[in-house]
Coordinates of C-alpha atoms in Angstrom, one line a residue:
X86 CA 64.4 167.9 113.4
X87 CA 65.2 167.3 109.8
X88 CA 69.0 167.7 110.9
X89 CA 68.5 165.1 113.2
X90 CA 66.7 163.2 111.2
X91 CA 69.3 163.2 108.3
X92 CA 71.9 162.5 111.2
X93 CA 70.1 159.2 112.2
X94 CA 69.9 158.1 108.4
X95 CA 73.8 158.8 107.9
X96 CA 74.5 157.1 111.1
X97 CA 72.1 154.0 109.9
X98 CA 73.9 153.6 106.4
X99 CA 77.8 154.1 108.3
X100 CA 76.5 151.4 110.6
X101 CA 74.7 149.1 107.3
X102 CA 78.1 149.6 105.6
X103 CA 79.9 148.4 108.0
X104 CA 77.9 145.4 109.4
X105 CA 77.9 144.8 105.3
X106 CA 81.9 145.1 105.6
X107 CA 81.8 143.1 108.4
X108 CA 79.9 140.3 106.6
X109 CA 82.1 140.7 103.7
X110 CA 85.3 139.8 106.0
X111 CA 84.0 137.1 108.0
X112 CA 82.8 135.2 104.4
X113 CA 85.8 136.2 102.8
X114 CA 87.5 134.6 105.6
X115 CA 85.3 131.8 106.1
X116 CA 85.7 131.1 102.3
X117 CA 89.4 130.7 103.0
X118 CA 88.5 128.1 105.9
X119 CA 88.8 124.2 105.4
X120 CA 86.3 122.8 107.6
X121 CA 87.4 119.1 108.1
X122 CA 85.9 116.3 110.5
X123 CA 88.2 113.4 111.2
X124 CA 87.9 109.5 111.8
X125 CA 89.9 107.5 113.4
X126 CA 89.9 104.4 116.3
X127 CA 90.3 106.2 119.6
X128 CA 89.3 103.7 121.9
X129 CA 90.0 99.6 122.1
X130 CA 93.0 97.8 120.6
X131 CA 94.3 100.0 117.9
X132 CA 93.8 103.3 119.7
X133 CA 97.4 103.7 119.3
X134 CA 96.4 104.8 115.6
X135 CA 94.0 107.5 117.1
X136 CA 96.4 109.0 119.1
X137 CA 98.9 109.2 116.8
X138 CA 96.3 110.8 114.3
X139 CA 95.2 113.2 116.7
X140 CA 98.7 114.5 117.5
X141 CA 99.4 114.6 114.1
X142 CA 96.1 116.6 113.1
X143 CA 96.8 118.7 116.1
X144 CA 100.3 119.5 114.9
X145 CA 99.4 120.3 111.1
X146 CA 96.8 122.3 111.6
X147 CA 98.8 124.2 114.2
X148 CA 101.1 124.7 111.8
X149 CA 99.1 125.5 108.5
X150 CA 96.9 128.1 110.5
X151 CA 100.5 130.1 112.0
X152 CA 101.6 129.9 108.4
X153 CA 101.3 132.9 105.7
X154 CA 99.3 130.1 104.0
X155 CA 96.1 131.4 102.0
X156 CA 94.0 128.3 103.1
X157 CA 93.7 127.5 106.5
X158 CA 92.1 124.7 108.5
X159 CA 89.2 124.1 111.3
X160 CA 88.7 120.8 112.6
X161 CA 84.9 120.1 113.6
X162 CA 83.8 118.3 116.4
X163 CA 85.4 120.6 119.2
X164 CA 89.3 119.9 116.9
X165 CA 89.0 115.9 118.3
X166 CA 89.3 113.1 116.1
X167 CA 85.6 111.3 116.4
X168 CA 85.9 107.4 117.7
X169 CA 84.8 104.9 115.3
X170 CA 86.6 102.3 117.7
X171 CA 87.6 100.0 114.5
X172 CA 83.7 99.1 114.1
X173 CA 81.6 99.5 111.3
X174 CA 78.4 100.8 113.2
X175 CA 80.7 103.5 115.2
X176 CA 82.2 104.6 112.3
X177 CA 78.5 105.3 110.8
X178 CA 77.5 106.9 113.8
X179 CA 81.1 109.3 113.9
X180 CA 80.2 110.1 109.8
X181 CA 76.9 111.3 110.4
X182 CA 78.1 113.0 113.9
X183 CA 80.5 114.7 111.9
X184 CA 78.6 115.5 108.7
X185 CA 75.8 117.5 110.9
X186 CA 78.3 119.9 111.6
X187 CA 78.6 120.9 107.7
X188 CA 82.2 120.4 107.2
X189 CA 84.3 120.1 103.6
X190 CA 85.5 117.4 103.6
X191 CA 86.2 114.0 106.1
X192 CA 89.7 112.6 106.7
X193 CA 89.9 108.5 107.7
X194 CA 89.7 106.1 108.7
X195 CA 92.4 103.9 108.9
X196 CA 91.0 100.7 108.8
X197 CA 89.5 99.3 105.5
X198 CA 86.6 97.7 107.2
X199 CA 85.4 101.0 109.1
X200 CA 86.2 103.1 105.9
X201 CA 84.0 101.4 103.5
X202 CA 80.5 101.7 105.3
X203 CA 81.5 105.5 105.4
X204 CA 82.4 105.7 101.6
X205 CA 78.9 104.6 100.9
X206 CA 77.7 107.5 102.8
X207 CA 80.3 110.0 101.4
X208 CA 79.0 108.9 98.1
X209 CA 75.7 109.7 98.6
X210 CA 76.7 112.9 99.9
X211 CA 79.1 114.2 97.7
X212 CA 81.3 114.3 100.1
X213 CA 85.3 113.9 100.1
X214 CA 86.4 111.6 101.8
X215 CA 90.2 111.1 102.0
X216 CA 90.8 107.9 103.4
X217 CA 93.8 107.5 105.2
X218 CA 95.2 104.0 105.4
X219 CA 91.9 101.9 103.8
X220 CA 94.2 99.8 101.2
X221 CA 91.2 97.8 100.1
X222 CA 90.5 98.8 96.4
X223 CA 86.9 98.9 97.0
X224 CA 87.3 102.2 98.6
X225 CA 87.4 104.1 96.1
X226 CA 85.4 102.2 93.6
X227 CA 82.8 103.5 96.0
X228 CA 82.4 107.4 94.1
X229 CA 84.3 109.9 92.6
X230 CA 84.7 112.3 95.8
X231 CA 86.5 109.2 97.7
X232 CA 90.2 109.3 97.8
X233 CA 93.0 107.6 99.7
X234 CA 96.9 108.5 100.3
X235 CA 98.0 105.4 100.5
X236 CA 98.8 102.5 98.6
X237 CA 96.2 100.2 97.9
X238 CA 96.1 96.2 98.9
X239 CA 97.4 94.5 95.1
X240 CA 100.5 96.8 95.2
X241 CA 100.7 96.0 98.8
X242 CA 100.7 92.3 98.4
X243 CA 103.1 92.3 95.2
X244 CA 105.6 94.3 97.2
X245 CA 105.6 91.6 100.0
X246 CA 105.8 88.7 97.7
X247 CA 108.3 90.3 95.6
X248 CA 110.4 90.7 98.7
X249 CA 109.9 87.1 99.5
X250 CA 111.0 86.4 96.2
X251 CA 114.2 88.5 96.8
X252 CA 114.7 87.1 100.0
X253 CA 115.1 83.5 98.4
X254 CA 111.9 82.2 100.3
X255 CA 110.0 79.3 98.4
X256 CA 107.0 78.3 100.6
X257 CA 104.2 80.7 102.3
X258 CA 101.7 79.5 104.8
X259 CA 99.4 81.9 105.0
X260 CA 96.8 83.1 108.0
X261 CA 94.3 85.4 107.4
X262 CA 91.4 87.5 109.3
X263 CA 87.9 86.3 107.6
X264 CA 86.3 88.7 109.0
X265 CA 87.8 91.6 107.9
X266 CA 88.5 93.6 104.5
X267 CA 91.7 94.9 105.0
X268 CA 92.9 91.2 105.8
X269 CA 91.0 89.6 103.3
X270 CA 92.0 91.9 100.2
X271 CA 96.2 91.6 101.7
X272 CA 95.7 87.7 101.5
X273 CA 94.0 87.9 98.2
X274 CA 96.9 90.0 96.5
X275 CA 99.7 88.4 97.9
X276 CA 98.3 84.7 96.9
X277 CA 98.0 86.2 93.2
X278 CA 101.7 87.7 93.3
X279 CA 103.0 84.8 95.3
X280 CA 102.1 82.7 92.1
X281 CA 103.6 84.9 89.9
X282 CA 106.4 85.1 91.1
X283 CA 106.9 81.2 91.7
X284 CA 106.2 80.8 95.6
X285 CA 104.0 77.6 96.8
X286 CA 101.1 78.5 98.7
X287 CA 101.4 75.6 101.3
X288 CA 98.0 76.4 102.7
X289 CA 95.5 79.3 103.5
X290 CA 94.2 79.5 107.4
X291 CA 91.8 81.4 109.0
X292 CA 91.0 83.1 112.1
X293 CA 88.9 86.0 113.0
X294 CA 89.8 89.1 114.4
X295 CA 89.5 88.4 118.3
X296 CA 91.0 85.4 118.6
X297 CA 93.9 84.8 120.7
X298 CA 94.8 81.2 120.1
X299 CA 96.7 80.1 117.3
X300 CA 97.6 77.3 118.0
X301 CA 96.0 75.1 115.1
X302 CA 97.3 77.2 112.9
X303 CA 100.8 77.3 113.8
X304 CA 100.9 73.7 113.9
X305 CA 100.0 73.6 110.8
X306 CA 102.3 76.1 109.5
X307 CA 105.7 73.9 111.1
X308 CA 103.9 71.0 109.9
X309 CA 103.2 72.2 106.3
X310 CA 107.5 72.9 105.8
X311 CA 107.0 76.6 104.5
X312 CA 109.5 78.7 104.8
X313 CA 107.6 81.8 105.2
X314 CA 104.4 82.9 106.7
X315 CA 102.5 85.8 105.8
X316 CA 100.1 87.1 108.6
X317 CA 97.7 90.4 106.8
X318 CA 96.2 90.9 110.2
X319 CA 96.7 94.0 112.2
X320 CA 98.4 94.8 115.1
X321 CA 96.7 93.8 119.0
X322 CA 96.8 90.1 117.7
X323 CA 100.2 90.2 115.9
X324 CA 102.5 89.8 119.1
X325 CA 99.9 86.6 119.9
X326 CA 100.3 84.9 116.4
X327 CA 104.4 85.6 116.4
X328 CA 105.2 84.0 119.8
X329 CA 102.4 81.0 119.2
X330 CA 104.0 80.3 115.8
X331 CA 107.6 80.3 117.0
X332 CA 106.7 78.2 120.4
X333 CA 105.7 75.8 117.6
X334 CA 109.0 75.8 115.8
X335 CA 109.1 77.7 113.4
X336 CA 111.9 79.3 112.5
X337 CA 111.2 81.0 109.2
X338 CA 110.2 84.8 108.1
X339 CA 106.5 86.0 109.3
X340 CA 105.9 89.2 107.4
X341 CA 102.6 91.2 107.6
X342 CA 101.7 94.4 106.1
X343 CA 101.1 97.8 107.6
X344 CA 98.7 97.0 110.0
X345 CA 101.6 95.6 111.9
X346 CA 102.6 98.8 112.6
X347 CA 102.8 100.1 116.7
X348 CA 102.8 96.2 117.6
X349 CA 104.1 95.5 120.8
X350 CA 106.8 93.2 121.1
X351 CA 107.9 93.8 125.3
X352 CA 109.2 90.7 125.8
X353 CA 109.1 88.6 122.9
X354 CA 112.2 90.9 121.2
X355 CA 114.1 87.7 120.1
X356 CA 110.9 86.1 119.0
X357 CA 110.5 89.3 116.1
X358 CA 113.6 87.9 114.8
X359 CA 113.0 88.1 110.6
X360 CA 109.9 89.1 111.4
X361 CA 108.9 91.9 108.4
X362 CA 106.1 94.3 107.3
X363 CA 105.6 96.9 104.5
X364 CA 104.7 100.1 105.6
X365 CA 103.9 103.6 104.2
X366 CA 106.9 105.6 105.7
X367 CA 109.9 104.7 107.9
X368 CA 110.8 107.5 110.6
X369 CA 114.4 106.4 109.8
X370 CA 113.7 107.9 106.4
X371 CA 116.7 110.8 105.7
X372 CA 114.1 113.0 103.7
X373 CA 114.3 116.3 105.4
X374 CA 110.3 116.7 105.6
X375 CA 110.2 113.1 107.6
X376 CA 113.2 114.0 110.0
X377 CA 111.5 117.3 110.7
X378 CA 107.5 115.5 111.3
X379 CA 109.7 113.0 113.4
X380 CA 111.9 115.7 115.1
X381 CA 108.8 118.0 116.0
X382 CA 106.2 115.0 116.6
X383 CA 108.7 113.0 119.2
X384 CA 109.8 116.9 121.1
X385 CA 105.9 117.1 121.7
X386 CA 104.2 114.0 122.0
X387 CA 107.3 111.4 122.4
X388 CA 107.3 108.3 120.0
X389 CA 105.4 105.4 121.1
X390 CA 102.5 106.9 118.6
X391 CA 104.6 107.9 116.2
X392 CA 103.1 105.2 113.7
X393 CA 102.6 105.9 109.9
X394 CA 98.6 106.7 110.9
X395 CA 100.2 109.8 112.5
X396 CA 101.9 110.5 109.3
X397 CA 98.9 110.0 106.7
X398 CA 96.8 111.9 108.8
X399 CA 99.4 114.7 109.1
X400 CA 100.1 114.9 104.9
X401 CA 96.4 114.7 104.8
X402 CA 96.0 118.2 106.5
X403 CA 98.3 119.6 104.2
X404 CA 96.5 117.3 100.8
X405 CA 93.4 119.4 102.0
X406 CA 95.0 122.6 101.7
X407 CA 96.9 121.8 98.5
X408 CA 93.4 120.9 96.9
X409 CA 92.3 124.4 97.9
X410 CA 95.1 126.0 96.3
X411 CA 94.4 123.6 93.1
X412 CA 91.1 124.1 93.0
X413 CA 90.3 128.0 94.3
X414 CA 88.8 127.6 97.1
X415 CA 87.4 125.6 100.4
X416 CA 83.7 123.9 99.2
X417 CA 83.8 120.3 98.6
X418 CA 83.2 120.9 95.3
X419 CA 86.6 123.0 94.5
X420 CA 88.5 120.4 97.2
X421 CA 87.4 117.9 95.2
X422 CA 88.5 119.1 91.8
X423 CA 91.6 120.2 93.2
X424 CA 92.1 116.6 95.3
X425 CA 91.6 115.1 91.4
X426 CA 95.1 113.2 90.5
X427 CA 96.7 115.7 92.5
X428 CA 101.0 115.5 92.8
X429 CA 101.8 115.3 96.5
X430 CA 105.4 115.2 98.3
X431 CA 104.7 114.5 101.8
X432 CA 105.8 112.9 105.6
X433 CA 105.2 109.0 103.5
X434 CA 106.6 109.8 100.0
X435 CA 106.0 111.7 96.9
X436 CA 102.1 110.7 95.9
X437 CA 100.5 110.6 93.0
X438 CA 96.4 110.3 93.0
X439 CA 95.6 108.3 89.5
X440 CA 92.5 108.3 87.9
X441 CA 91.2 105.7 90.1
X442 CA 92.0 108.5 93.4
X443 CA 94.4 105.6 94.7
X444 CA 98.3 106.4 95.2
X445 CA 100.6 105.7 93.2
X446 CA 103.7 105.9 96.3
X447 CA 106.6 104.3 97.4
X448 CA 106.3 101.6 100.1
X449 CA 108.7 100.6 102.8
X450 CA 109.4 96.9 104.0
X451 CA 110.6 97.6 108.3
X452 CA 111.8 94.6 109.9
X453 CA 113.1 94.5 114.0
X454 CA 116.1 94.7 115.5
X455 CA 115.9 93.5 119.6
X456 CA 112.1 94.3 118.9
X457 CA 112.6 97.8 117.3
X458 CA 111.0 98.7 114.3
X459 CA 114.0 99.1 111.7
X460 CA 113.8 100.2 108.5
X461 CA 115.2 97.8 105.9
X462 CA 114.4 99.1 102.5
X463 CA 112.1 101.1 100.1
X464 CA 110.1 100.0 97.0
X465 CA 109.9 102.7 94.2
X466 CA 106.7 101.8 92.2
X467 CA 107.7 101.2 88.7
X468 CA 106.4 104.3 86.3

């Protein structure tokens, strides 16, 4: 009996020891697990940019979890990309969707306007939040756990005046979204650096982010005699604008900024004619890490979303695990510290997070060729 006994007790501490082992490895590797929800427009006129951030996410993660890497990478939310459908209320509602599933940190959006409302949570949260293509400054104004791989509106705006400087072009007409950040803090910077750099501002015009007739405003434009019009909008209303604004007569440059990228320009290829927009990467780029996302991204998911969203979110899988290295281990807290002015060479440049969590990157002015997006040249920020 007391054989048996001592039997059953050895038995129950083996079995203890190992369910305790067992623990032991699952936290140990749970500890070496990012868990990361991401944001991004899946449905309506810019679900371009959530495919292409999907695919991208899809393809990191893929990669970083094969890899002998130390850190590796869940994405919550079933691995999809939650919808905030370029609306401040979705994007609310895909935070706090995301955020009851406990993860590390939160990757988007890509729209200023949908980014900010989720900052303000994040903040409250203590939550990292790595924006990906939200280039209004207030972003990350918002806390110290916000942070954004790419370039922010002023640098933005100075890069596409100092090109129109460049190009020899004297007079802007400017149109503008009123309703939305991203637009409103692009017009803003380029006005300022516009100034600077001695270009006339013939006149500022508004429009909102649904309308599809310009015609008022590229009547003005012709009649104002600029030479160049500078349209910060993104990109389901930029085809519109172009072909209104040329049917009128104008036959300057219309330049934009990156949320002209994926436009569609089926038909109106002549009309794109010095038509330019500054961008976070070029897929023309010669940098063996882009040709190899491009080569990889195009055998599996083809190229009409291959978009610089795809590449931002993709260098933001690999930011996450980087911070992990940097700061030993996967809780927000360590991602954070190790996120903090963090060097970065990625798919859209070498990166540098400054004390401000904005970076400090390289940005690339695209213009089109028979409606394809071309890449023209690259601006090296100034150290």
């Amino acid at each position: 009996m007391k054989k048996n006994m001592l039997s059953a007790t050895v038995a129950l501490a083996v079995s203890a020891s190992m369910a305790a082992g067992m623990t032991a490895t699952v936290f140990a590797e749970e500890d070496n697990v990012i868990r990361v929800g991401a944001v991004c427009a899946m449905t309506g006129g810019s679900a371009v940019y959530g495919e292409g951030a999907q695919n991208a996410i899809d393809m990191a993660v893929e990669e970083i979890n094969a890899s002998d890497s130390e850190y590796k990478i869940e994405i919550v939310n079933g691995g999809k990309v939650a919808d905030d459908a370029k609306d401040a209320k979705q994007a609310v509602n895909a935070y706090n969707s995301l955020k009851a599933e406990a993860p590390e940190a939160i990757v988007g959006s890509f729209f200023s306007s949908v980014t900010l409302p989720m900052a303000e949570l994040a903040a409250e949260d203590n939550m990292l939040l790595l924006a990906t293509g939200a280039t209004n400054t207030k972003v990350t104004e918002i806390g110290p756990t916000i942070f954004r791989n790419c370039f922010i509106d002023p640098f933005q705006g100075e890069m596409a005046a100092k090109f129109a400087n460049e190009q020899g072009y004297k007079k802007a007409f400017i149109i503008y979204a009123k309703d939305d950040d991203y637009s409103n803090g692009l017009k803003d910077a380029f006005v300022e650096s516009a100034e600077a750099y001695g270009i006339e501002i013939a006149d500022v015009a508004e429009c909102t982010t649904t309308d599809t007739d310009f015609t008022a405003q590229a009547t003005n434009a012709v009649a104002s005699e600029a030479d160049f019009v500078f349209y910060p909008c993104f990109l389901d209303t930029v085809p519109l604008l172009v072909q209104q604004v040329r049917d009128a007569g104008f036959e300057g440059a219309i330049m934009g900024g990156d949320g002209w990228d994926g436009s569609d320009t089926t038909g109106l290829e002549d009309y794109f004619t010095d038509c330019y927009f500054t961008n976070h990467y070029s897929s023309e780029d010669t940098a063996p890490a882009v040709q190899e996302f491009v080569t990889k991204y195009t055998e599996k998911y083809g190229d009409e979303s291959l978009n610089a969203c795809a590449a931002l979110y993709y260098d933001a899988m690999y930011m996450l695990v980087e911070a992990a290295k940097n700061g030993g281990g996967t809780d927000t807290e360590s991602l954070v510290a190790g996120m903090t002015q963090m060097k970065f060479s990625g798919v859209a440049g070498d990166i540098y997070l400054d004390e401000n969590n904005n970076a400090i990157k390289p940005v690339v002015v695209n213009t089109y060729e028979d409606g394809k997006i071309k890449w023209l040249e690259t601006i090296v920020p100034e150290e």
